[in-house]
């Protein structure tokens, strides 16, 4: 394992627009035009809805024995920056994401409280960030949602900038970014024993973590400091003015849009997995509603332990897979085999040289195998959903554009234990 991987083997980071229904899931490396489909919405298109680097998630199993009790703060009387810093000093074992929740504040507020004391506010200029990171060299890219943490070790190269979508298409770091969602940024220095851990951390307008970049022993510190200076904000106040997430942002679309016949017709006409998102928008369906409705020709419910079984079999067979974890501002992808899989309590952990994953299986409500037609034959994904209906994580067999699906992956997906009946409810 690389030096950077060794230093982070027990560390994770802590974060979602409707992340389950965003472009970027369901794909290899691009966003594609809509599939032909005769169905058109019967309603107005305008009504369509669309962590700091902290300890291993498994430590939450023993947190209550290690920490001092932090009382929930009244939302109407938010803690001052001094109170936030004091709470963090008094509770060093609590992950920053969890401490923020206990204090009744966002994670961005927790980080902002240290401005001038280990944190520098930076502008969330995604295009400038991505073009500047290549010179920093080997780093760790962190993307997470509330149930899964995805870490990749590598270099930010093969960058495609854009105001609506930005891409990183490197061999190790593979990202789909939605720059307009990023609202706050910080360069953070944090002492860990004898070491100083440096990271760039970015949040949405509600203060939820979208993406983080952590330096390691092989990183170019001079290039990093130059990038921070270029992005440094004129506003270094230790307070974040934030907007609460709109209730509709994470809500499912009501069950009054397309019929089963509409859905099956459009689904059958897909020629590329990237067309799936546009199909959902046209039909006014959420992803989970669609997989529940379409029927077992295209989607079937699996036992909740199917994800763990997939990990074990893929690791034993050294099968290259694709693993997607995302939130409303960023989707991060691993492509390749997995080797070292370890379960600690409810958490499935992958701790390979260039890929770490921490998946909270206790958050999984439903697991589905989903089949989509393409011009290269159908492809099969495994998708885990939380109780809120949002997708936590998605898997494919590794493939490139123009290639058919791997037979070993298809066999694995089709032989995982199923739940009888049309839904997983």
CSV table of C-alpha atoms in Angstrom, one decimal:
chain,number,residue,atom,x,y,z
A,1,UNK,CA,0.0,0.0,0.0
A,2,UNK,CA,1.3,3.5,-0.8
A,3,UNK,CA,2.4,5.8,2.0
A,4,UNK,CA,-0.8,7.9,1.5
A,5,UNK,CA,-2.9,4.8,1.7
A,6,UNK,CA,-1.3,3.6,4.9
A,7,UNK,CA,-1.8,7.0,6.5
A,8,UNK,CA,-5.5,6.9,5.7
A,9,UNK,CA,-6.4,3.3,6.1
A,10,UNK,CA,-8.5,4.0,9.1
A,11,UNK,CA,-9.7,7.5,8.1
A,12,UNK,CA,-12.9,8.5,6.2
A,13,UNK,CA,-14.5,11.6,5.3
A,14,UNK,CA,-18.2,12.7,5.9
A,15,UNK,CA,-23.0,14.3,2.8
A,16,UNK,CA,-26.8,15.0,-1.3
A,17,UNK,CA,-29.9,17.5,-5.1
A,18,UNK,CA,-31.6,14.2,-5.7
A,19,UNK,CA,-28.3,12.4,-5.9
A,20,UNK,CA,-30.0,9.2,-7.0
A,21,UNK,CA,-31.5,10.8,-10.1
A,22,UNK,CA,-28.6,12.9,-11.4
A,23,UNK,CA,-26.7,12.4,-14.6
A,24,UNK,CA,-23.4,10.8,-13.9
A,25,UNK,CA,-24.8,7.7,-12.3
A,26,UNK,CA,-25.5,4.9,-14.8
A,27,UNK,CA,-22.5,5.5,-16.9
A,28,UNK,CA,-18.9,5.1,-18.0
A,29,UNK,CA,-17.5,8.5,-18.8
A,30,UNK,CA,-20.0,10.8,-20.5
A,31,UNK,CA,-23.5,12.2,-20.6
A,32,UNK,CA,-25.6,11.2,-23.6
A,33,UNK,CA,-28.5,12.6,-25.5
A,34,UNK,CA,-32.0,11.4,-24.7
A,35,UNK,CA,-33.3,8.1,-26.0
A,36,UNK,CA,-36.1,8.0,-28.6
A,37,UNK,CA,-39.4,7.7,-26.8
A,38,UNK,CA,-42.9,8.6,-28.0
A,39,UNK,CA,-44.2,9.3,-24.5
A,40,UNK,CA,-44.4,13.0,-23.6
A,41,UNK,CA,-45.3,14.4,-20.2
A,42,UNK,CA,-48.9,15.2,-19.6
A,43,UNK,CA,-48.0,17.8,-17.0
A,44,UNK,CA,-45.9,21.0,-17.2
A,45,UNK,CA,-42.1,20.3,-17.5
A,46,UNK,CA,-41.5,23.1,-15.1
A,47,UNK,CA,-43.0,20.9,-12.3
A,48,UNK,CA,-40.3,18.3,-12.7
A,49,UNK,CA,-38.1,17.9,-9.7
A,50,UNK,CA,-35.2,17.0,-10.1
A,51,UNK,CA,-16.5,15.9,6.4
A,52,UNK,CA,-13.7,16.8,7.2
A,53,UNK,CA,-11.3,13.9,7.2
A,54,UNK,CA,-12.4,12.0,10.3
A,55,UNK,CA,-12.3,8.7,12.0
A,56,UNK,CA,-13.5,5.4,10.5
A,57,UNK,CA,-17.4,5.1,10.5
A,58,UNK,CA,-17.2,2.0,12.6
A,59,UNK,CA,-15.9,4.1,15.5
A,60,UNK,CA,-19.5,5.3,16.0
A,61,UNK,CA,-20.1,1.9,17.6
A,62,UNK,CA,-17.9,2.9,20.6
A,63,UNK,CA,-18.3,6.7,20.5
A,64,UNK,CA,-20.6,6.8,23.5
A,65,UNK,CA,-17.8,5.3,25.7
A,66,UNK,CA,-15.2,7.8,24.5
A,67,UNK,CA,-16.9,11.2,24.2
A,68,UNK,CA,-18.2,13.8,26.5
A,69,UNK,CA,-21.9,14.4,26.1
A,70,UNK,CA,-22.7,17.3,23.7
A,71,UNK,CA,-26.2,18.6,24.1
A,72,UNK,CA,-28.2,19.6,21.0
A,73,UNK,CA,-28.2,23.3,20.5
A,74,UNK,CA,-31.5,25.1,19.9
A,75,UNK,CA,-31.6,25.9,16.2
A,76,UNK,CA,-32.8,29.4,17.0
A,77,UNK,CA,-29.7,30.1,19.1
A,78,UNK,CA,-26.7,28.7,17.1
A,79,UNK,CA,-23.4,28.3,18.9
A,80,UNK,CA,-20.8,30.9,18.4
A,81,UNK,CA,-17.5,30.1,16.6
A,82,UNK,CA,-15.8,30.0,20.1
A,83,UNK,CA,-18.4,27.5,21.4
A,84,UNK,CA,-18.0,25.3,18.3
A,85,UNK,CA,-14.2,25.2,18.7
A,86,UNK,CA,-14.6,24.4,22.4
A,87,UNK,CA,-17.0,21.6,21.7
A,88,UNK,CA,-14.5,20.1,19.2
A,89,UNK,CA,-11.6,20.4,21.7
A,90,UNK,CA,-13.7,18.7,24.4
A,91,UNK,CA,-14.8,15.8,22.1
A,92,UNK,CA,-11.8,14.9,19.9
A,93,UNK,CA,-13.1,11.4,19.2
A,94,UNK,CA,-16.3,12.4,17.5
A,95,UNK,CA,-16.3,12.6,13.7
A,96,UNK,CA,-16.8,16.2,12.6
A,97,UNK,CA,-19.9,15.3,10.6
A,98,UNK,CA,-21.5,13.7,13.7
A,99,UNK,CA,-20.4,16.6,16.0
A,100,UNK,CA,-22.0,19.1,13.7
A,101,UNK,CA,-25.2,17.2,13.9
A,102,UNK,CA,-25.1,17.1,17.6
A,103,UNK,CA,-24.5,20.8,17.8
A,104,UNK,CA,-27.4,21.5,15.4
A,105,UNK,CA,-25.2,23.1,12.8
A,106,UNK,CA,-23.9,22.2,9.3
A,107,UNK,CA,-20.4,20.7,8.8
A,108,UNK,CA,-19.4,23.9,6.9
A,109,UNK,CA,-20.2,25.9,10.0
A,110,UNK,CA,-18.0,23.6,12.0
A,111,UNK,CA,-15.1,24.2,9.6
A,112,UNK,CA,-15.7,27.9,9.2
A,113,UNK,CA,-15.4,28.4,13.0
A,114,UNK,CA,-11.7,27.7,12.6
A,115,UNK,CA,-11.1,30.5,10.0
A,116,UNK,CA,-7.8,32.1,11.0
A,117,UNK,CA,-7.1,29.2,13.3
A,118,UNK,CA,-6.2,26.4,10.9
A,119,UNK,CA,-8.8,27.1,8.2
A,120,UNK,CA,-8.8,29.5,5.2
A,121,UNK,CA,-11.9,30.2,3.3
A,122,UNK,CA,-11.5,29.6,-0.4
A,123,UNK,CA,-13.7,30.3,-3.4
A,124,UNK,CA,-15.5,27.3,-4.8
A,125,UNK,CA,-14.3,27.9,-8.3
A,126,UNK,CA,-14.4,24.4,-9.5
A,127,UNK,CA,-12.7,24.9,-12.9
A,128,UNK,CA,-9.8,26.7,-11.3
A,129,UNK,CA,-9.6,24.1,-8.6
A,130,UNK,CA,-9.5,21.1,-11.0
A,131,UNK,CA,-6.9,22.7,-13.3
A,132,UNK,CA,-4.7,23.5,-10.4
A,133,UNK,CA,-4.9,20.2,-8.6
A,134,UNK,CA,-2.9,18.2,-11.2
A,135,UNK,CA,0.3,20.0,-10.1
A,136,UNK,CA,-0.4,19.0,-6.5
A,137,UNK,CA,0.3,15.3,-7.5
A,138,UNK,CA,-1.0,12.3,-5.6
A,139,UNK,CA,-3.8,13.1,-3.2
A,140,UNK,CA,-6.9,11.4,-1.9
A,141,UNK,CA,-10.3,12.3,-3.4
A,142,UNK,CA,-13.3,12.0,-0.9
A,143,UNK,CA,-16.9,12.0,-1.9
A,144,UNK,CA,-19.7,10.8,0.4
A,145,UNK,CA,-23.4,10.8,1.2
A,146,UNK,CA,-25.0,9.9,4.6
A,147,UNK,CA,-24.5,6.2,4.1
A,148,UNK,CA,-21.3,5.7,2.0
A,149,UNK,CA,-17.8,7.1,1.9
A,150,UNK,CA,-15.8,6.7,-1.3
A,151,UNK,CA,-12.0,7.5,-1.4
A,152,UNK,CA,-9.7,7.3,-4.3
A,153,UNK,CA,-5.9,7.7,-4.3
A,154,UNK,CA,-4.3,9.3,-7.3
A,155,UNK,CA,-3.9,12.4,-9.4
A,156,UNK,CA,-6.5,14.9,-10.8
A,157,UNK,CA,-5.7,14.6,-14.5
A,158,UNK,CA,-7.7,14.4,-17.7
A,159,UNK,CA,-9.8,17.3,-16.5
A,160,UNK,CA,-12.8,18.6,-18.5
A,161,UNK,CA,-14.0,21.9,-17.2
A,162,UNK,CA,-17.5,23.3,-17.5
A,163,UNK,CA,-20.0,25.5,-15.7
A,164,UNK,CA,-22.8,23.0,-15.7
A,165,UNK,CA,-20.8,19.8,-15.6
A,166,UNK,CA,-17.1,19.2,-14.9
A,167,UNK,CA,-15.3,15.9,-15.3
A,168,UNK,CA,-12.1,14.3,-14.0
A,169,UNK,CA,-11.3,11.2,-16.1
A,170,UNK,CA,-8.1,9.9,-14.6
A,171,UNK,CA,-7.1,6.3,-14.3
A,172,UNK,CA,-7.7,6.5,-10.5
A,173,UNK,CA,-9.7,9.6,-9.8
A,174,UNK,CA,-12.9,9.6,-11.8
A,175,UNK,CA,-15.5,12.3,-11.0
A,176,UNK,CA,-18.7,13.9,-12.3
A,177,UNK,CA,-19.0,17.4,-10.7
A,178,UNK,CA,-22.0,19.8,-10.7
A,179,UNK,CA,-20.2,23.2,-10.0
A,180,UNK,CA,-23.3,25.3,-9.4
A,181,UNK,CA,-24.1,23.2,-6.3
A,182,UNK,CA,-20.8,24.1,-4.6
A,183,UNK,CA,-21.2,27.2,-2.4
A,184,UNK,CA,-18.5,27.2,0.3
A,185,UNK,CA,-14.8,26.1,0.4
A,186,UNK,CA,-12.0,25.9,2.9
A,187,UNK,CA,-8.4,24.9,3.0
A,188,UNK,CA,-7.9,23.2,6.4
A,189,UNK,CA,-4.8,22.3,8.4
A,190,UNK,CA,-5.3,19.9,11.2
A,191,UNK,CA,-2.7,18.3,13.5
A,192,UNK,CA,-2.8,14.5,13.8
A,193,UNK,CA,-0.2,13.4,16.3
A,194,UNK,CA,3.1,14.6,14.9
A,195,UNK,CA,1.7,15.2,11.4
A,196,UNK,CA,-0.3,18.0,9.8
A,197,UNK,CA,-3.2,16.9,7.7
A,198,UNK,CA,-4.0,19.3,4.9
A,199,UNK,CA,-7.2,19.2,2.9
A,200,UNK,CA,-9.5,21.2,0.6
A,201,UNK,CA,-13.2,20.9,1.6
A,202,UNK,CA,-16.2,22.0,-0.3
A,203,UNK,CA,-19.9,22.3,0.7
A,204,UNK,CA,-23.3,23.2,-0.8
A,205,UNK,CA,-25.4,26.1,0.3
A,206,UNK,CA,-26.9,24.1,3.2
A,207,UNK,CA,-23.4,23.3,4.5
A,208,UNK,CA,-23.3,19.7,3.4
A,209,UNK,CA,-20.0,18.2,2.2
A,210,UNK,CA,-19.8,17.8,-1.5
A,211,UNK,CA,-16.2,16.8,-2.1
A,212,UNK,CA,-12.8,16.9,-0.3
A,213,UNK,CA,-9.2,16.6,-1.3
A,214,UNK,CA,-6.6,15.4,1.2
A,215,UNK,CA,-2.8,15.8,0.7
A,216,UNK,CA,-0.4,13.0,1.6
A,217,UNK,CA,3.4,12.4,1.8
A,218,UNK,CA,3.8,12.5,-2.0
A,219,UNK,CA,1.8,15.6,-2.6
A,220,UNK,CA,3.5,18.8,-3.9
A,221,UNK,CA,3.1,21.2,-1.0
A,222,UNK,CA,4.3,24.2,-2.9
A,223,UNK,CA,1.8,23.7,-5.7
A,224,UNK,CA,-0.9,23.2,-3.0
A,225,UNK,CA,0.0,26.4,-1.3
A,226,UNK,CA,0.0,28.3,-4.6
A,227,UNK,CA,-3.5,26.9,-5.4
A,228,UNK,CA,-4.8,27.9,-2.0
A,229,UNK,CA,-3.4,31.5,-2.5
A,230,UNK,CA,-5.1,31.7,-5.9
A,231,UNK,CA,-8.5,30.6,-4.5
A,232,UNK,CA,-8.3,32.4,-1.2
A,233,UNK,CA,-11.5,34.4,-0.4
A,234,UNK,CA,-11.5,38.0,0.8
A,235,UNK,CA,-14.1,36.9,3.3
A,236,UNK,CA,-12.5,35.1,6.2
A,237,UNK,CA,-15.3,35.5,8.7
A,238,UNK,CA,-15.6,32.4,11.0
A,239,UNK,CA,-19.4,32.2,10.3
A,240,UNK,CA,-21.3,30.7,7.3
A,241,UNK,CA,-24.5,32.2,6.1
A,242,UNK,CA,-26.3,29.2,4.7
A,243,UNK,CA,-29.6,28.2,3.2
A,244,UNK,CA,-31.5,25.2,4.4
A,245,UNK,CA,-32.2,22.5,1.8
A,246,UNK,CA,-35.5,22.9,0.1
A,247,UNK,CA,-37.9,20.1,1.1
A,248,UNK,CA,-38.6,19.2,-2.5
A,249,UNK,CA,-35.0,18.7,-3.4
A,250,UNK,CA,-34.8,15.3,-1.8
A,251,UNK,CA,-38.5,14.3,-2.1
A,252,UNK,CA,-39.8,11.7,-4.5
A,253,UNK,CA,-42.1,12.7,-7.3
A,254,UNK,CA,-45.7,11.8,-6.5
A,255,UNK,CA,-47.0,8.6,-8.0
A,256,UNK,CA,-49.2,10.3,-10.6
A,257,UNK,CA,-46.9,10.6,-13.6
A,258,UNK,CA,-46.3,8.0,-16.2
A,259,UNK,CA,-48.1,4.6,-16.4
A,260,UNK,CA,-46.4,1.2,-16.3
A,261,UNK,CA,-47.0,0.9,-20.1
A,262,UNK,CA,-45.4,4.4,-20.6
A,263,UNK,CA,-42.3,3.4,-18.6
A,264,UNK,CA,-41.8,0.0,-20.3
A,265,UNK,CA,-42.1,1.5,-23.7
A,266,UNK,CA,-39.5,4.2,-23.0
A,267,UNK,CA,-37.2,1.8,-21.1
A,268,UNK,CA,-37.2,-0.7,-24.0
A,269,UNK,CA,-36.0,2.0,-26.4
A,270,UNK,CA,-32.9,3.0,-24.4
A,271,UNK,CA,-29.7,2.6,-26.3
A,272,UNK,CA,-27.2,4.0,-23.8
A,273,UNK,CA,-27.3,3.9,-19.9
A,274,UNK,CA,-26.7,7.7,-19.8
A,275,UNK,CA,-30.2,8.2,-21.3
A,276,UNK,CA,-31.8,6.9,-18.2
A,277,UNK,CA,-31.8,10.2,-16.3
A,278,UNK,CA,-33.5,12.0,-19.1
A,279,UNK,CA,-36.1,9.3,-19.4
A,280,UNK,CA,-36.9,9.7,-15.7
A,281,UNK,CA,-37.3,13.4,-16.1
A,282,UNK,CA,-39.7,13.1,-19.1
A,283,UNK,CA,-41.8,10.5,-17.3
A,284,UNK,CA,-41.7,12.4,-14.0
A,285,UNK,CA,-40.6,9.4,-12.0
A,286,UNK,CA,-37.9,9.0,-9.4
A,287,UNK,CA,-35.3,6.3,-9.9
A,288,UNK,CA,-36.8,4.0,-7.2
A,289,UNK,CA,-40.3,4.5,-8.4
A,290,UNK,CA,-39.2,3.4,-11.9
A,291,UNK,CA,-37.4,0.3,-10.8
A,292,UNK,CA,-40.4,-0.7,-8.6
A,293,UNK,CA,-42.8,-0.1,-11.5
A,294,UNK,CA,-41.1,-1.6,-14.5
A,295,UNK,CA,-41.4,-5.3,-13.7
A,296,UNK,CA,-38.9,-8.2,-13.5
A,297,UNK,CA,-37.9,-8.1,-17.1
A,298,UNK,CA,-35.9,-5.0,-16.3
A,299,UNK,CA,-35.6,-4.9,-12.4
A,300,UNK,CA,-35.9,-7.3,-9.6
A,301,UNK,CA,-35.6,-6.9,-5.8
A,302,UNK,CA,-32.7,-8.6,-4.0
A,303,UNK,CA,-32.1,-9.6,-0.4
A,304,UNK,CA,-30.4,-6.9,1.7
A,305,UNK,CA,-27.3,-9.0,2.1
A,306,UNK,CA,-26.8,-9.2,-1.7
A,307,UNK,CA,-24.4,-6.3,-1.6
A,308,UNK,CA,-22.1,-8.0,0.9
A,309,UNK,CA,-22.3,-11.3,-1.1
A,310,UNK,CA,-21.4,-9.3,-4.3
A,311,UNK,CA,-18.3,-7.8,-2.6
A,312,UNK,CA,-17.1,-11.2,-1.4
A,313,UNK,CA,-17.6,-12.9,-4.7
A,314,UNK,CA,-16.0,-10.0,-6.8
A,315,UNK,CA,-13.0,-10.0,-4.4
A,316,UNK,CA,-12.5,-13.8,-4.6
A,317,UNK,CA,-12.8,-13.8,-8.4
A,318,UNK,CA,-10.7,-10.6,-8.8
A,319,UNK,CA,-13.6,-9.3,-10.9
A,320,UNK,CA,-13.2,-5.6,-12.1
A,321,UNK,CA,-16.3,-3.6,-11.1
A,322,UNK,CA,-17.5,0.0,-11.2
A,323,UNK,CA,-18.6,1.5,-7.9
A,324,UNK,CA,-20.5,4.9,-7.9
A,325,UNK,CA,-21.1,7.0,-4.8
A,326,UNK,CA,-22.5,10.5,-5.1
A,327,UNK,CA,-24.3,13.5,-3.6
A,328,UNK,CA,-25.9,16.5,-5.1
A,329,UNK,CA,-22.6,18.1,-6.1
A,330,UNK,CA,-20.3,15.2,-7.0
A,331,UNK,CA,-20.3,11.6,-8.1
A,332,UNK,CA,-17.1,9.5,-7.6
A,333,UNK,CA,-16.3,6.3,-9.4
A,334,UNK,CA,-14.0,3.4,-8.8
A,335,UNK,CA,-13.2,1.1,-11.8
A,336,UNK,CA,-11.2,-2.1,-11.2
A,337,UNK,CA,-11.0,-5.1,-9.0
A,338,UNK,CA,-11.4,-5.1,-5.2
A,339,UNK,CA,-9.2,-7.2,-3.0
A,340,UNK,CA,-9.4,-6.4,0.8
A,341,UNK,CA,-13.0,-6.5,2.1
A,342,UNK,CA,-13.7,-6.3,5.8
A,343,UNK,CA,-17.0,-6.0,7.7
A,344,UNK,CA,-17.0,-4.1,11.0
A,345,UNK,CA,-20.4,-4.1,12.6
A,346,UNK,CA,-22.9,-2.8,10.0
A,347,UNK,CA,-20.1,-1.3,7.8
A,348,UNK,CA,-18.6,-3.0,4.8
A,349,UNK,CA,-15.1,-1.7,4.2
A,350,UNK,CA,-12.9,-2.0,1.2
A,351,UNK,CA,-9.3,-1.0,2.0
A,352,UNK,CA,-7.3,-1.5,-1.2
A,353,UNK,CA,-4.2,0.4,-2.2
A,354,UNK,CA,-5.9,3.1,-4.3
A,355,UNK,CA,-9.5,2.6,-3.2
A,356,UNK,CA,-11.3,2.8,0.1
A,357,UNK,CA,-15.0,2.4,0.6
A,358,UNK,CA,-17.1,2.5,3.8
A,359,UNK,CA,-20.7,1.4,3.3
A,360,UNK,CA,-23.3,1.5,6.1
A,361,UNK,CA,-25.5,-1.5,5.4
A,362,UNK,CA,-27.8,-0.5,8.3
A,363,UNK,CA,-28.9,2.4,6.1
A,364,UNK,CA,-30.0,0.2,3.2
A,365,UNK,CA,-33.7,-0.3,2.9
A,366,UNK,CA,-33.9,-1.9,-0.6
A,367,UNK,CA,-31.5,-3.6,-3.1
A,368,UNK,CA,-32.3,-4.0,-6.8
A,369,UNK,CA,-30.7,-5.5,-9.8
A,370,UNK,CA,-31.6,-3.3,-12.8
A,371,UNK,CA,-31.2,-4.2,-16.5
A,372,UNK,CA,-31.0,-1.5,-19.1
A,373,UNK,CA,-30.8,-2.1,-22.9
A,374,UNK,CA,-27.9,-0.5,-24.9
A,375,UNK,CA,-26.7,-0.7,-28.4
A,376,UNK,CA,-24.0,-3.2,-27.1
A,377,UNK,CA,-26.6,-5.4,-25.4
A,378,UNK,CA,-28.2,-5.0,-22.0
A,379,UNK,CA,-26.1,-4.0,-18.9
A,380,UNK,CA,-26.9,-4.9,-15.3
A,381,UNK,CA,-26.5,-2.7,-12.2
A,382,UNK,CA,-26.9,-3.3,-8.5
A,383,UNK,CA,-28.5,-0.4,-6.7
A,384,UNK,CA,-28.9,0.1,-2.9
A,385,UNK,CA,-31.6,2.6,-1.6
A,386,UNK,CA,-32.2,4.2,1.8
A,387,UNK,CA,-35.4,4.6,3.6
A,388,UNK,CA,-35.8,8.1,2.0
A,389,UNK,CA,-35.9,6.5,-1.5
A,390,UNK,CA,-32.5,7.9,-2.5
A,391,UNK,CA,-29.8,5.7,-4.0
A,392,UNK,CA,-26.9,5.2,-1.7
A,393,UNK,CA,-24.5,3.3,-4.0
A,394,UNK,CA,-24.5,1.7,-7.5
A,395,UNK,CA,-22.4,-1.0,-9.1
A,396,UNK,CA,-21.7,-2.3,-12.6
A,397,UNK,CA,-19.3,-4.7,-14.1
A,398,UNK,CA,-16.4,-2.7,-15.5
A,399,UNK,CA,-16.8,-2.0,-19.2
A,400,UNK,CA,-15.9,0.7,-21.8
A,401,UNK,CA,-18.1,2.4,-24.2
A,402,UNK,CA,-18.8,0.0,-27.2
A,403,UNK,CA,-18.1,-3.1,-25.1
A,404,UNK,CA,-20.7,-5.7,-24.0
A,405,UNK,CA,-21.3,-6.5,-20.4
A,406,UNK,CA,-18.9,-8.9,-18.7
A,407,UNK,CA,-20.4,-12.4,-18.5
A,408,UNK,CA,-19.0,-13.1,-15.0
A,409,UNK,CA,-20.6,-9.9,-13.7
A,410,UNK,CA,-23.9,-10.7,-15.4
A,411,UNK,CA,-23.9,-14.2,-13.9
A,412,UNK,CA,-23.1,-12.8,-10.4
A,413,UNK,CA,-25.9,-10.2,-10.6
A,414,UNK,CA,-28.4,-12.6,-11.8
A,415,UNK,CA,-27.7,-15.3,-9.2
A,416,UNK,CA,-27.8,-13.1,-6.1
A,417,UNK,CA,-30.6,-14.0,-3.7
A,418,UNK,CA,-33.9,-12.5,-4.8
A,419,UNK,CA,-37.0,-11.3,-2.9
A,420,UNK,CA,-40.2,-12.9,-4.5
A,421,UNK,CA,-42.7,-10.5,-5.8
A,422,UNK,CA,-42.7,-7.1,-7.7
A,423,UNK,CA,-41.3,-4.9,-5.0
A,424,UNK,CA,-38.9,-4.9,-2.0
A,425,UNK,CA,-41.4,-3.1,0.3
